[in-house]
Coordinates of C-alpha atoms and ligand atoms in Angstrom, one line a residue:
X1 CA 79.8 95.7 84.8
X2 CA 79.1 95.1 88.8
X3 CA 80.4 97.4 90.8
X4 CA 83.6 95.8 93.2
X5 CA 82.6 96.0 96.7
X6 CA 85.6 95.5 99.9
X7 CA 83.8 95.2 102.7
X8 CA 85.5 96.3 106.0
X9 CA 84.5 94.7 109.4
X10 CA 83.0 91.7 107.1
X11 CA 82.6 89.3 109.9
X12 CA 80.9 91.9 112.3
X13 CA 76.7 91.9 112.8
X14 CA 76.8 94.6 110.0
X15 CA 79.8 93.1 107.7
X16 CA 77.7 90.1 108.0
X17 CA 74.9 91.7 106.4
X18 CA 76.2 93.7 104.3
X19 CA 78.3 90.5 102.5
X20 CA 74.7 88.2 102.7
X21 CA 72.7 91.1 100.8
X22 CA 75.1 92.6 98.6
X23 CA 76.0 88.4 97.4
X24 CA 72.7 88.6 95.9
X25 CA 72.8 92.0 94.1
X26 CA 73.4 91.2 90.8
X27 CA 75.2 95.3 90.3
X28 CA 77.9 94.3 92.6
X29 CA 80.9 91.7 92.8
X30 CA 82.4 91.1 96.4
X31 CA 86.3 91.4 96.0
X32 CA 87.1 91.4 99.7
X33 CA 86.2 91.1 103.0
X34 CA 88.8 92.7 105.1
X35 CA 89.1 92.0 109.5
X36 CA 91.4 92.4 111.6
X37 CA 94.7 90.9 111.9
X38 CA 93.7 89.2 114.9
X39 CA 90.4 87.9 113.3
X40 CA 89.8 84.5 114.3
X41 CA 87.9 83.9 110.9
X42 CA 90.6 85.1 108.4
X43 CA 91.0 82.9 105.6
X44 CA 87.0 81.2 106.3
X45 CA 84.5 82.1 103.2
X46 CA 83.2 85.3 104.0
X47 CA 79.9 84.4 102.1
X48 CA 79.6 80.9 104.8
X49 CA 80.5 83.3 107.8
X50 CA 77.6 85.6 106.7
X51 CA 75.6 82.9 106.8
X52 CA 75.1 81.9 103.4
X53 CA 76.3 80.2 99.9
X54 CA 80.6 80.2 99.0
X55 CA 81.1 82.9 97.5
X56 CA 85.2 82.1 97.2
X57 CA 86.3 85.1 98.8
X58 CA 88.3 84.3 102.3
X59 CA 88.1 86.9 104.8
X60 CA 91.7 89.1 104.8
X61 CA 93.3 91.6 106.1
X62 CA 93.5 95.0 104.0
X63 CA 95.8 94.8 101.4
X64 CA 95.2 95.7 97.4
X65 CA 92.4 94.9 95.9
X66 CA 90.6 95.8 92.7
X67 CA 87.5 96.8 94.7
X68 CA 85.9 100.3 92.8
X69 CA 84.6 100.9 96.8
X70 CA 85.0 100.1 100.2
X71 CA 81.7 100.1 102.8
X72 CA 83.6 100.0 106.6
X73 CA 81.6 98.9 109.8
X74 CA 84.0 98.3 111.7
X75 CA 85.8 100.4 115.0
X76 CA 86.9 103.7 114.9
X77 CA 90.7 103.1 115.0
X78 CA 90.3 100.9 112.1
X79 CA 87.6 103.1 109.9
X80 CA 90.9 105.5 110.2
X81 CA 93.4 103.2 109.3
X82 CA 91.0 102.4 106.0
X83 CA 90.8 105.7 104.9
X84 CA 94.0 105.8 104.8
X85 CA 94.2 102.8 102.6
X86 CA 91.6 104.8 100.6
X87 CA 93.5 107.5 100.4
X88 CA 96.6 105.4 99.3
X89 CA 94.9 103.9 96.8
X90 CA 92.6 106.6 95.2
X91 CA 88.8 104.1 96.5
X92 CA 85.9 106.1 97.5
X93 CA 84.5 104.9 100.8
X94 CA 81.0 104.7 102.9
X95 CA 82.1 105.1 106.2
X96 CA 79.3 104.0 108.6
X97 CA 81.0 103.6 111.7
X98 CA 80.2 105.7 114.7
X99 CA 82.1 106.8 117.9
X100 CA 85.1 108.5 116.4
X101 CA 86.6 111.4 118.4
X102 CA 86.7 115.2 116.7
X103 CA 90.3 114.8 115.4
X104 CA 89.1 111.4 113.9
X105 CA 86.3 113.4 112.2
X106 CA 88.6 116.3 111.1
X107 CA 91.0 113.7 109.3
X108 CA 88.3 112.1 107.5
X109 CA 86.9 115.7 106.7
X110 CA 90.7 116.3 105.4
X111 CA 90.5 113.1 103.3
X112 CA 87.1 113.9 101.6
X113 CA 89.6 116.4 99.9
X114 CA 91.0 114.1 98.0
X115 CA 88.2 111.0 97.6
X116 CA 85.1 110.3 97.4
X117 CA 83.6 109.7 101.1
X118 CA 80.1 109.5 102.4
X119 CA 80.1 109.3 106.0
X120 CA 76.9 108.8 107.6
X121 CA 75.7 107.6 111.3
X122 CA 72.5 105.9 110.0
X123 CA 72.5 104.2 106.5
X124 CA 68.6 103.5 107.0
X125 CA 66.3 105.7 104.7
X126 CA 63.7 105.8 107.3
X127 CA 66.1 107.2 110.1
X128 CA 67.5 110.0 107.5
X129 CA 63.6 110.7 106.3
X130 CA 63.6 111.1 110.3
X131 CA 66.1 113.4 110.5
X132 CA 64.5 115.6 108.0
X133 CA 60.9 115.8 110.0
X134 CA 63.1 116.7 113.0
X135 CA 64.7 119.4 110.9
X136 CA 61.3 120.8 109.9
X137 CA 59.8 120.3 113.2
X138 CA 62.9 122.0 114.7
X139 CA 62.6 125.0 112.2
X140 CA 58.6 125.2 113.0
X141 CA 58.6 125.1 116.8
X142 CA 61.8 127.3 117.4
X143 CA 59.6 130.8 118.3
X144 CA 57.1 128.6 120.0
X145 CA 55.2 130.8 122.8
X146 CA 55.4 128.5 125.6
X147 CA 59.2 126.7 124.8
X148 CA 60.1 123.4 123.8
X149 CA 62.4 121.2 125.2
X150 CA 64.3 118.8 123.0
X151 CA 65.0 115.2 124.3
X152 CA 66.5 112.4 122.0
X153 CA 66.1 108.9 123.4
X154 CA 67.9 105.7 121.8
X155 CA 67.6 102.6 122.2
X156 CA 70.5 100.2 121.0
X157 CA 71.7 96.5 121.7
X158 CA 74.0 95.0 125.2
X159 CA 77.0 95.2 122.9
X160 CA 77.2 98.8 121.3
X161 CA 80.4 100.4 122.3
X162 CA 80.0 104.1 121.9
X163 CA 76.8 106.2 123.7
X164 CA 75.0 108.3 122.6
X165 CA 74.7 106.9 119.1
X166 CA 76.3 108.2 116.0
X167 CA 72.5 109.0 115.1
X168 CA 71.6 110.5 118.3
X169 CA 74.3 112.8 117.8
X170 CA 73.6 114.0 114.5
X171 CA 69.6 114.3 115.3
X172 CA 71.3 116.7 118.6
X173 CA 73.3 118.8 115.4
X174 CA 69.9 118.9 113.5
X175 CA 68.0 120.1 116.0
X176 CA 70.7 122.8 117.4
X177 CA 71.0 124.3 114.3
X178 CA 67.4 124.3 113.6
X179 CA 66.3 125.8 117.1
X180 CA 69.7 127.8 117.7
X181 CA 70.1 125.3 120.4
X182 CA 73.6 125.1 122.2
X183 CA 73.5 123.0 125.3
X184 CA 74.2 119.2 125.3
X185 CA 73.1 117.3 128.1
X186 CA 73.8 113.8 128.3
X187 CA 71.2 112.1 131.1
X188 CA 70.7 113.5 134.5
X189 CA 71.2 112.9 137.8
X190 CA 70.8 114.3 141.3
X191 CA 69.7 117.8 142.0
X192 CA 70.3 119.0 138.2
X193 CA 68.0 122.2 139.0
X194 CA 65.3 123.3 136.0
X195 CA 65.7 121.9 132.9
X196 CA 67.2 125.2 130.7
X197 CA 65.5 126.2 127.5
X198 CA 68.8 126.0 125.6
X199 CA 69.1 122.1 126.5
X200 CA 69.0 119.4 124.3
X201 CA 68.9 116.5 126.1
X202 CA 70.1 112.4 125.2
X203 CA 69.3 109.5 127.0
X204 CA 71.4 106.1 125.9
X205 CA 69.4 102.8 127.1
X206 CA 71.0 99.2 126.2
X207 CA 69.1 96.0 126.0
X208 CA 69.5 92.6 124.3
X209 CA 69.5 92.9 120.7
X210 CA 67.9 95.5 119.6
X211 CA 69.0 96.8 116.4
X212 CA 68.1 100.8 116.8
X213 CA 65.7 103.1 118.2
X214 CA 65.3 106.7 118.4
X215 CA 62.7 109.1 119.3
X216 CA 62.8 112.8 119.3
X217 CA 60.3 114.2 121.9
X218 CA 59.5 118.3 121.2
X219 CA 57.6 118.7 124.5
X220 CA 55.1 121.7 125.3
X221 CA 52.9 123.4 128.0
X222 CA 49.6 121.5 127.3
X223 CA 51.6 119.0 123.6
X224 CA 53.6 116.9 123.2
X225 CA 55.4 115.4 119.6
X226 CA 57.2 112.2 119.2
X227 CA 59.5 111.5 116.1
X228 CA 60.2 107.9 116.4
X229 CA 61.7 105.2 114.3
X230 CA 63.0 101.8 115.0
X231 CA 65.0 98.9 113.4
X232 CA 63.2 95.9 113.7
X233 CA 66.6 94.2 112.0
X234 CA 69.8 95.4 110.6
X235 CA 69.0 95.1 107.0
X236 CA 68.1 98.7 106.4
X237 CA 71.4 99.7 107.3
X238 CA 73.3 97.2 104.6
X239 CA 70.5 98.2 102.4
X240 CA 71.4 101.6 103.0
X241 CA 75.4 101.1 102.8
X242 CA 75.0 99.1 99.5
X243 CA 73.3 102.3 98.1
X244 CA 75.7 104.3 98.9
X245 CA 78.6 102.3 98.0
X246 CA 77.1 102.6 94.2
X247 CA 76.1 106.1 94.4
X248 CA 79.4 107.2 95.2
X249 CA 81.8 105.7 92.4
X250 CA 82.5 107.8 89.9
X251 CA 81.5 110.9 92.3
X252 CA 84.1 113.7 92.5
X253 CA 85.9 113.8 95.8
X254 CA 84.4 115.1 98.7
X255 CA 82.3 114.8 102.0
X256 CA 79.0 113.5 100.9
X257 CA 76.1 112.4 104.0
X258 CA 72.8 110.1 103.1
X259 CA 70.8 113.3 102.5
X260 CA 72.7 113.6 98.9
X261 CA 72.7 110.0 98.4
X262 CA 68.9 110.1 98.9
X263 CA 67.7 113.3 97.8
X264 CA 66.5 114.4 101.0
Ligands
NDP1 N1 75.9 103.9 109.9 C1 75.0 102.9 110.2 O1 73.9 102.8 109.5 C2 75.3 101.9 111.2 C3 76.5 102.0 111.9 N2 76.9 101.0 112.8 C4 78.2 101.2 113.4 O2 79.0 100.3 112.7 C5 80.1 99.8 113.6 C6 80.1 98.3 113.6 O3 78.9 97.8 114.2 P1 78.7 96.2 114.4 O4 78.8 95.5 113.1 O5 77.4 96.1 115.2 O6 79.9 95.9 115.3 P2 80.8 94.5 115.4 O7 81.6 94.7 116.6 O8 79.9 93.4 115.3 O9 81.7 94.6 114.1 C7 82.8 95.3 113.9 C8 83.8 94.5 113.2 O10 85.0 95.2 112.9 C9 86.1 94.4 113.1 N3 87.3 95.0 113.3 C10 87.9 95.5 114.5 N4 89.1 96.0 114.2 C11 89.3 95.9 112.9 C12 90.4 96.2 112.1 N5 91.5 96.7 112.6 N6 90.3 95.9 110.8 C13 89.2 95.4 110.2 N7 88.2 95.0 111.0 C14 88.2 95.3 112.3 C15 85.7 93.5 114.3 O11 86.5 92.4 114.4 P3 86.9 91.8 115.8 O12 85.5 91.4 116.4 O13 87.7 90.6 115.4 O14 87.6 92.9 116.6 C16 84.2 93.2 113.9 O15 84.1 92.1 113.1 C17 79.8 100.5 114.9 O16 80.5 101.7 115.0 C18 78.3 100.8 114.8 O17 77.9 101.9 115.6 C19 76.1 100.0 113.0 C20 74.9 99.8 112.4 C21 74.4 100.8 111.5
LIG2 O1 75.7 100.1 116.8 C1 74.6 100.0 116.2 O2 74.0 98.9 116.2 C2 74.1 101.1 115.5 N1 74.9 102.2 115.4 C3 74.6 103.4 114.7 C4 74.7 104.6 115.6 O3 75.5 104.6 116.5 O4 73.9 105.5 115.3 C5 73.4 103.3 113.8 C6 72.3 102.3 114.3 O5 71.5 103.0 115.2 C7 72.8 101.0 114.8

């Protein structure tokens, strides 16, 4: 039997995605694609909107469904408002939106009490096979003689909302408890004075359309290392999300990352 997929945020550049790739996965059945209520597109094809065959499912607002998961992309105010439905209605959800504020986190952590959630700022295996490196490299370099300084640069599209990244911010948590970092410094400007050892230090740039970048820079007296990895399209992240979404049903509740659903 497929696997029934609601897809929240389905007419956004991820939803989009997500509906055209998961349409022709033969493990999962598209049983709705949810937007907002003031969603120009409600009630168009969500499978035409994605850019692609009818699939006969209009895009809605959230209501019942008999989906066996839910994938959000969407904004944070809404990614809380589906957990709640999730909540409501007993679904485990892959929650891949970013820019949520700490109580946001803390209700989802409350809700991953009660279902099945993986919550993840990068879907893409290569950025989470990233995150690893950085957690060795971290672990390796901590004692180094001379210091390293951190820096984590990304690189994301003219219309991303939050900065840093979701990523960046989790690559900042790998590295801080890898190198008993505890300083966050986001850019710098004016007469900052040395950099500190305990820094960690992010750097948001936004360009055109590009899908995702990051790079990790460990930097030395006399070396330098440069974990880098960069979307050259959004697919591995609906790749990624898809995954996920059939990992996790059936999964006991609780807060799950893309490390489990990987085996990282
Ligand atoms: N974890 C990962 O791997 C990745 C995460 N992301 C994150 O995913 C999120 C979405 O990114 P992206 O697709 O580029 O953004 P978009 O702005 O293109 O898409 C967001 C979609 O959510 C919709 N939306 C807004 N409010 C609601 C609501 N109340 N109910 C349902 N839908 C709603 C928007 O509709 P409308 O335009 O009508 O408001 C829009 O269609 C971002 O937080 C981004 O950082 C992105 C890529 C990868
Ligand atoms: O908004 C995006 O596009 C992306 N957002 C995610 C993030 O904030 O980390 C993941 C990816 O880099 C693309």
């Amino acid at each position: 039997m497929p696997t029934k997929l609601a897809i929240h945020g389905a007419a956004g550049r991820m939803g989009r995605r997500v509906v055209a790739i998961a349409s022709q996965d033969s493990q999962i059945e598209i049983v709705a694609a949810l937007e907002s209520a003031g969603c120009r597109l409600l009630g168009q094809d969500a499978g035409v909107v994605a850019g692609g065959e009818k699939l006969g499912v209009p895009l809605s607002v959230v209501g019942e469904s008999a989906a066996d998961v839910v994938i959000d992309f969407s904004v944070p105010d809404a990614g809380i408002a589906i957990v709640d439905h999730c909540l409501k209605f007993k679904k485990p959800l892959v929650i891949a939106t970013t820019g949520f504020e700490s109580d946001q986190k803390e209700f989802i952590a409350k809700a991953a009490q009660q279902i099945p959630i993986v919550f993840a700022p990068s879907m893409s295996t290569a950025v989470n096979l990233v995150m690893k490196l950085t957690e060795i490299a971290g672990k390796v370099l901590k004692d180094y003689p001379s210091g390293v300084d951190v820096e984590i640069i990304e690189r994301h599209h003219r219309f991303k909302e939050d900065a840093p990244s979701g990523t960046a911010l989790k690559f900042g948590e790998i590295v801080a408890e890898a190198m008993e970092l505890t300083q966050h410094v986001h850019g710098r400007e004016g007469r900052t004075g040395k950099r500190t050892p305990q820094e960690i230090g992010y750097h948001a740039v936004r360009t055109g359309d590009n899908p995702g970048e990051h790079t990790i820079v460990f930097g030395m007296l006399g070396e330098t290392i440069e974990l880098r990895v960069a979307a050259s399209n959004r697919d591995c992240y609906a790749q990624g999300a898809i995954l996920a979404a059939k990992w996790l049903v059936g999964k006991p509740a609780g807060m799950y990352g893309m490390k489990e659903v990987l085996g990282l």
